[in-house]
Amino acid sequence: MANEEQSAQLSTDQEIDLSALTGIRVLVAEDNEYNRIVVNDTLLNLVSDITIDQAENGRIALEKLRGSEYDIILMDINMPEMSGLEATRKIREEFEAPLKDIPVIALSA
């Protein structure tokens, strides 16, 4: 009986407070244009006053990180020229704080 009650609780719609993300600056590194559009539209619909920058591969993501400030990076794992794994490794090893400590969330279609 407890499992049924837990399932019922999990299936109800719950609103998540995303106000803490207001004003966030996001770098989306994704080689697939359609996936970039989906991520962009989703973020714009969920978060107020968000700034989104896009990179088509890991190399471009590193260039953008050197020239701009971001609060978080959404990084595709598999990209041409430089994968998200390699780009993240370079961020952690070659950048100085606070850039080397920026949260990176891996994406994969």
XYZ file of N, CA, C and O in Angstrom:
436
model
N 0.811 -1.192 0.000
C 0.000 0.000 0.000
C 0.860 1.264 0.000
O 0.538 2.228 -0.636
N 1.988 1.214 0.703
C 2.873 2.381 0.762
C 3.420 2.715 -0.622
O 3.562 3.878 -0.968
N 3.734 1.715 -1.422
C 4.255 1.974 -2.761
C 3.234 2.680 -3.641
O 3.582 3.540 -4.439
N 1.964 2.332 -3.512
C 0.906 2.995 -4.280
C 0.773 4.451 -3.862
O 0.607 5.330 -4.706
N 0.850 4.703 -2.565
C 0.759 6.078 -2.070
C 1.946 6.905 -2.551
O 1.796 8.057 -2.947
N 3.143 6.320 -2.512
C 4.333 7.031 -2.985
C 4.216 7.330 -4.471
O 4.565 8.412 -4.918
N 3.729 6.372 -5.247
C 3.567 6.573 -6.683
C 2.581 7.688 -6.963
O 2.787 8.511 -7.850
N 1.497 7.729 -6.204
C 0.496 8.782 -6.378
C 1.092 10.144 -6.068
O 0.827 11.128 -6.766
N 1.922 10.216 -5.036
C 2.547 11.485 -4.685
C 3.521 11.935 -5.764
O 3.602 13.101 -6.090
N 4.255 11.013 -6.342
C 5.231 11.356 -7.370
C 4.575 11.761 -8.682
O 5.138 12.521 -9.455
N 3.365 11.266 -8.949
C 2.730 11.550 -10.223
C 1.991 12.878 -10.242
O 1.580 13.338 -11.292
N 1.801 13.502 -9.105
C 1.097 14.780 -9.087
C 2.007 15.874 -9.627
O 3.228 15.828 -9.504
N 1.372 16.845 -10.252
C 2.138 17.981 -10.781
C 2.604 18.852 -9.629
O 1.820 19.247 -8.772
N 3.905 19.123 -9.632
C 4.467 19.994 -8.622
C 5.194 21.121 -9.330
O 5.903 20.899 -10.301
N 4.998 22.324 -8.834
C 5.706 23.452 -9.401
C 7.069 23.572 -8.737
O 7.205 23.404 -7.531
N 8.059 23.849 -9.547
C 9.417 24.023 -9.052
C 9.737 25.504 -9.088
O 9.521 26.170 -10.098
N 10.250 26.022 -7.999
C 10.606 27.432 -7.927
C 11.959 27.643 -8.617
O 12.988 27.203 -8.116
N 11.933 28.293 -9.774
C 13.152 28.546 -10.533
C 13.635 29.987 -10.386
O 14.510 30.427 -11.118
N 13.081 30.703 -9.413
C 13.436 32.112 -9.250
C 14.919 32.312 -8.941
O 15.479 33.360 -9.261
N 15.570 31.314 -8.363
C 17.006 31.419 -8.059
C 17.835 31.495 -9.333
O 18.984 31.930 -9.302
N 17.265 31.073 -10.456
C 17.995 31.095 -11.724
C 17.798 32.391 -12.502
O 18.408 32.577 -13.554
N 16.979 33.288 -12.001
C 16.736 34.557 -12.678
C 18.042 35.305 -12.890
O 18.846 35.441 -11.978
N 18.271 35.736 -14.123
C 19.473 36.494 -14.453
C 20.692 35.641 -14.748
O 21.781 36.171 -14.967
N 20.534 34.344 -14.784
C 21.664 33.440 -15.007
C 22.212 33.591 -16.433
O 21.476 33.896 -17.368
N 23.511 33.388 -16.573
C 24.186 33.436 -17.877
C 24.654 32.029 -18.218
O 25.454 31.451 -17.487
N 24.141 31.498 -19.327
C 24.366 30.107 -19.694
C 25.090 30.025 -21.033
O 24.738 30.734 -21.982
N 26.080 29.152 -21.106
C 26.717 28.809 -22.373
C 26.248 27.417 -22.744
O 26.431 26.471 -21.969
N 25.623 27.285 -23.901
C 25.163 25.997 -24.408
C 26.114 25.566 -25.512
O 26.192 26.220 -26.552
N 26.857 24.498 -25.273
C 27.785 23.957 -26.268
C 27.153 22.700 -26.852
O 27.070 21.668 -26.180
N 26.692 22.794 -28.083
C 25.950 21.713 -28.729
C 26.120 21.852 -30.238
O 25.902 22.925 -30.788
N 26.521 20.781 -30.913
C 26.773 20.863 -32.346
C 25.507 20.751 -33.184
O 25.454 21.250 -34.304
N 24.455 20.158 -32.643
C 23.224 19.972 -33.400
C 22.323 21.198 -33.259
O 21.923 21.550 -32.146
N 22.022 21.824 -34.386
C 21.232 23.059 -34.361
C 19.858 22.843 -33.724
O 19.394 23.671 -32.940
N 19.200 21.751 -34.059
C 17.874 21.471 -33.492
C 17.959 21.355 -31.970
O 17.122 21.914 -31.250
N 18.962 20.654 -31.468
C 19.125 20.518 -30.018
C 19.389 21.866 -29.357
O 18.902 22.124 -28.249
N 20.150 22.733 -30.024
C 20.388 24.079 -29.480
C 19.079 24.846 -29.379
O 18.832 25.540 -28.385
N 18.231 24.720 -30.397
C 16.938 25.408 -30.389
C 16.076 24.893 -29.238
O 15.451 25.671 -28.515
N 16.037 23.578 -29.052
C 15.228 22.984 -27.976
C 15.713 23.470 -26.614
O 14.914 23.887 -25.768
N 17.027 23.423 -26.383
C 17.577 23.867 -25.093
C 17.290 25.356 -24.890
O 16.833 25.767 -23.819
N 17.516 26.147 -25.921
C 17.294 27.587 -25.854
C 15.836 27.898 -25.513
O 15.546 28.666 -24.585
N 14.904 27.305 -26.251
C 13.480 27.561 -26.023
C 13.044 27.097 -24.634
O 12.268 27.778 -23.958
N 13.535 25.944 -24.216
C 13.180 25.426 -22.890
C 13.646 26.368 -21.799
O 12.884 26.719 -20.892
N 14.890 26.795 -21.877
C 15.421 27.706 -20.861
C 14.685 29.039 -20.856
O 14.355 29.568 -19.795
N 14.412 29.580 -22.039
C 13.703 30.863 -22.120
C 12.290 30.768 -21.553
O 11.786 31.745 -20.993
N 11.660 29.609 -21.684
C 10.303 29.429 -21.150
C 10.289 29.183 -19.647
O 9.280 29.424 -18.997
N 11.390 28.710 -19.086
C 11.419 28.363 -17.669
C 12.032 29.430 -16.764
O 11.657 29.544 -15.608
N 12.993 30.176 -17.297
C 13.784 31.073 -16.458
C 13.632 32.514 -16.935
O 13.800 32.805 -18.117
N 13.361 33.408 -15.988
C 13.226 34.830 -16.310
C 14.590 35.483 -16.460
O 15.535 35.135 -15.753
N 14.666 36.420 -17.369
C 15.861 37.258 -17.527
C 17.133 36.424 -17.683
O 18.153 36.680 -17.050
N 17.080 35.415 -18.541
C 18.218 34.533 -18.764
C 19.004 34.995 -19.987
O 18.426 35.486 -20.948
N 20.311 34.857 -19.933
C 21.172 35.146 -21.075
C 21.765 33.829 -21.546
O 22.364 33.105 -20.751
N 21.575 33.528 -22.834
C 22.059 32.268 -23.389
C 22.995 32.565 -24.543
O 22.652 33.312 -25.452
N 24.171 31.978 -24.490
C 25.139 32.061 -25.577
C 25.335 30.638 -26.084
O 25.193 29.686 -25.324
N 25.666 30.506 -27.366
C 25.766 29.178 -27.946
C 27.107 28.971 -28.630
O 27.675 29.901 -29.194
N 27.580 27.722 -28.552
C 28.814 27.313 -29.222
C 28.540 26.000 -29.942
O 27.862 25.132 -29.407
N 29.085 25.868 -31.140
C 28.825 24.686 -31.965
C 29.773 23.529 -31.679
O 29.559 22.421 -32.173
N 30.826 23.767 -30.909
C 31.745 22.693 -30.530
C 32.561 23.132 -29.315
O 32.460 24.277 -28.877
N 33.357 22.215 -28.795
C 34.136 22.502 -27.602
C 35.163 23.596 -27.779
O 35.406 24.390 -26.867
N 35.774 23.664 -28.951
C 36.770 24.703 -29.217
C 36.136 26.094 -29.129
O 36.684 27.000 -28.493
N 34.979 26.246 -29.743
C 34.277 27.536 -29.701
C 33.823 27.839 -28.272
O 33.883 28.992 -27.831
N 33.410 26.811 -27.538
C 33.001 27.018 -26.143
C 34.157 27.590 -25.320
O 33.966 28.519 -24.534
N 35.359 27.057 -25.527
C 36.523 27.569 -24.801
C 36.817 29.016 -25.179
O 37.129 29.835 -24.308
N 36.704 29.344 -26.461
C 36.913 30.724 -26.910
C 35.905 31.659 -26.249
O 36.259 32.739 -25.781
N 34.646 31.242 -26.220
C 33.612 32.086 -25.618
C 33.821 32.229 -24.118
O 33.596 33.304 -23.564
N 34.273 31.173 -23.467
C 34.522 31.230 -22.030
C 35.652 32.211 -21.712
O 35.619 32.890 -20.687
N 36.631 32.295 -22.602
C 37.742 33.240 -22.391
C 37.280 34.698 -22.519
O 37.866 35.585 -21.921
N 36.215 34.932 -23.295
C 35.802 36.305 -23.577
C 34.547 36.773 -22.880
O 34.197 37.940 -22.976
N 33.854 35.898 -22.172
C 32.595 36.261 -21.527
C 32.485 35.585 -20.174
O 33.244 34.673 -19.859
N 31.504 36.020 -19.400
C 31.258 35.419 -18.092
C 29.992 34.587 -18.155
O 28.970 35.038 -18.680
N 30.059 33.374 -17.611
C 28.911 32.481 -17.556
C 28.776 31.928 -16.150
O 29.766 31.768 -15.435
N 27.545 31.608 -15.788
C 27.289 30.986 -14.498
C 27.309 29.465 -14.596
O 27.573 28.783 -13.607
N 27.015 28.953 -15.791
C 26.946 27.512 -15.997
C 27.144 27.203 -17.479
O 26.860 28.036 -18.339
N 27.659 26.008 -17.754
C 27.816 25.545 -19.134
C 27.033 24.249 -19.289
O 27.186 23.327 -18.485
N 26.195 24.188 -20.316
C 25.530 22.947 -20.713
C 26.317 22.427 -21.901
O 26.345 23.053 -22.954
N 26.999 21.289 -21.730
C 28.000 20.821 -22.699
C 27.624 19.469 -23.279
O 27.528 18.472 -22.550
N 27.425 19.430 -24.595
C 27.210 18.160 -25.286
C 28.485 17.331 -25.163
O 29.597 17.862 -25.252
N 28.320 16.048 -24.983
C 29.479 15.176 -24.817
C 30.194 14.939 -26.146
O 31.415 15.007 -26.223
N 29.430 14.659 -27.197
C 30.010 14.329 -28.509
C 29.816 15.471 -29.485
O 28.695 15.740 -29.905
N 30.927 16.122 -29.833
C 30.896 17.218 -30.808
C 32.126 17.109 -31.701
O 33.148 16.565 -31.287
N 32.034 17.656 -32.919
C 33.208 17.647 -33.792
C 34.263 18.642 -33.305
O 33.984 19.500 -32.481
N 35.453 18.506 -33.828
C 36.617 19.351 -33.506
C 37.121 19.140 -32.087
O 38.277 18.859 -31.876
N 36.240 19.327 -31.091
C 36.620 19.083 -29.703
C 35.376 18.637 -28.954
O 34.379 19.361 -28.908
N 35.427 17.453 -28.360
C 34.279 16.923 -27.627
C 34.047 17.724 -26.350
O 34.924 18.442 -25.866
N 32.862 17.544 -25.804
C 32.549 18.187 -24.537
C 33.413 17.681 -23.400
O 33.780 18.437 -22.501
N 33.774 16.403 -23.454
C 34.655 15.855 -22.412
C 36.028 16.501 -22.464
O 36.594 16.880 -21.425
N 36.574 16.633 -23.676
C 37.882 17.269 -23.822
C 37.825 18.740 -23.425
O 38.721 19.256 -22.746
N 36.770 19.433 -23.834
C 36.633 20.848 -23.490
C 36.528 21.033 -21.975
O 37.169 21.923 -21.405
N 35.763 20.179 -21.328
C 35.632 20.266 -19.870
C 36.969 19.989 -19.190
O 37.352 20.675 -18.239
N 37.700 19.000 -19.685
C 39.030 18.700 -19.143
C 39.946 19.919 -19.265
O 40.666 20.266 -18.323
N 39.901 20.592 -20.422
C 40.737 21.782 -20.616
C 40.320 22.921 -19.681
O 41.160 23.638 -19.156
N 39.020 23.074 -19.475
C 38.541 24.105 -18.545
C 39.115 23.838 -17.154
O 39.631 24.746 -16.503
N 39.048 22.605 -16.712
C 39.507 22.258 -15.356
C 41.021 22.351 -15.206
O 41.523 22.701 -14.141
N 41.767 22.063 -16.277
C 43.227 22.014 -16.182
C 43.922 23.310 -16.609
O 44.979 23.636 -16.075
N 43.357 24.038 -17.564
C 44.081 25.162 -18.157
C 43.575 26.539 -17.736
O 44.287 27.520 -17.894
N 42.374 26.627 -17.229
C 41.818 27.921 -16.839
C 42.119 28.200 -15.378
O 42.289 27.282 -14.579
N 42.172 29.468 -15.047
C 42.359 29.893 -13.663
C 40.998 30.030 -12.987
O 39.986 30.217 -13.648
N 40.983 29.968 -11.671
C 39.752 30.212 -10.910
C 39.328 31.662 -11.138
O 40.183 32.515 -11.319
N 38.089 31.975 -11.235
C 36.932 31.108 -10.995
C 36.460 30.347 -12.242
O 35.568 29.521 -12.133
N 37.071 30.606 -13.407
C 36.602 29.953 -14.644
C 36.739 28.431 -14.589
O 35.872 27.709 -15.062
N 37.807 27.941 -13.992
C 38.004 26.491 -13.956
C 36.998 25.792 -13.058
O 36.826 24.582 -13.131
N 36.301 26.554 -12.228
C 35.339 25.983 -11.296
C 33.887 26.129 -11.743
O 32.972 25.752 -11.012
N 33.668 26.666 -12.938
C 32.305 26.853 -13.429
C 31.606 25.499 -13.556
O 32.204 24.525 -14.001
N 30.370 25.414 -13.096
C 29.637 24.143 -13.227
C 29.420 23.794 -14.714
O 29.028 24.641 -15.499
N 29.707 22.549 -15.058
C 29.493 22.044 -16.409
C 28.545 20.862 -16.292
O 28.835 19.903 -15.569
N 27.425 20.943 -16.999
C 26.462 19.848 -17.015
C 26.539 19.200 -18.381
O 26.369 19.854 -19.411
N 26.792 17.892 -18.394
C 26.914 17.151 -19.650
C 25.541 16.902 -20.255
O 24.591 16.579 -19.550
N 25.481 17.065 -21.577
C 24.262 16.783 -22.333
C 24.552 15.678 -23.327
O 25.656 15.559 -23.827
N 23.547 14.897 -23.631
C 23.659 13.900 -24.673
C 22.282 13.636 -25.227
O 21.330 13.435 -24.477
N 22.166 13.666 -26.555
C 20.866 13.393 -27.162
C 20.625 11.913 -27.111
O 19.568 11.407 -27.087
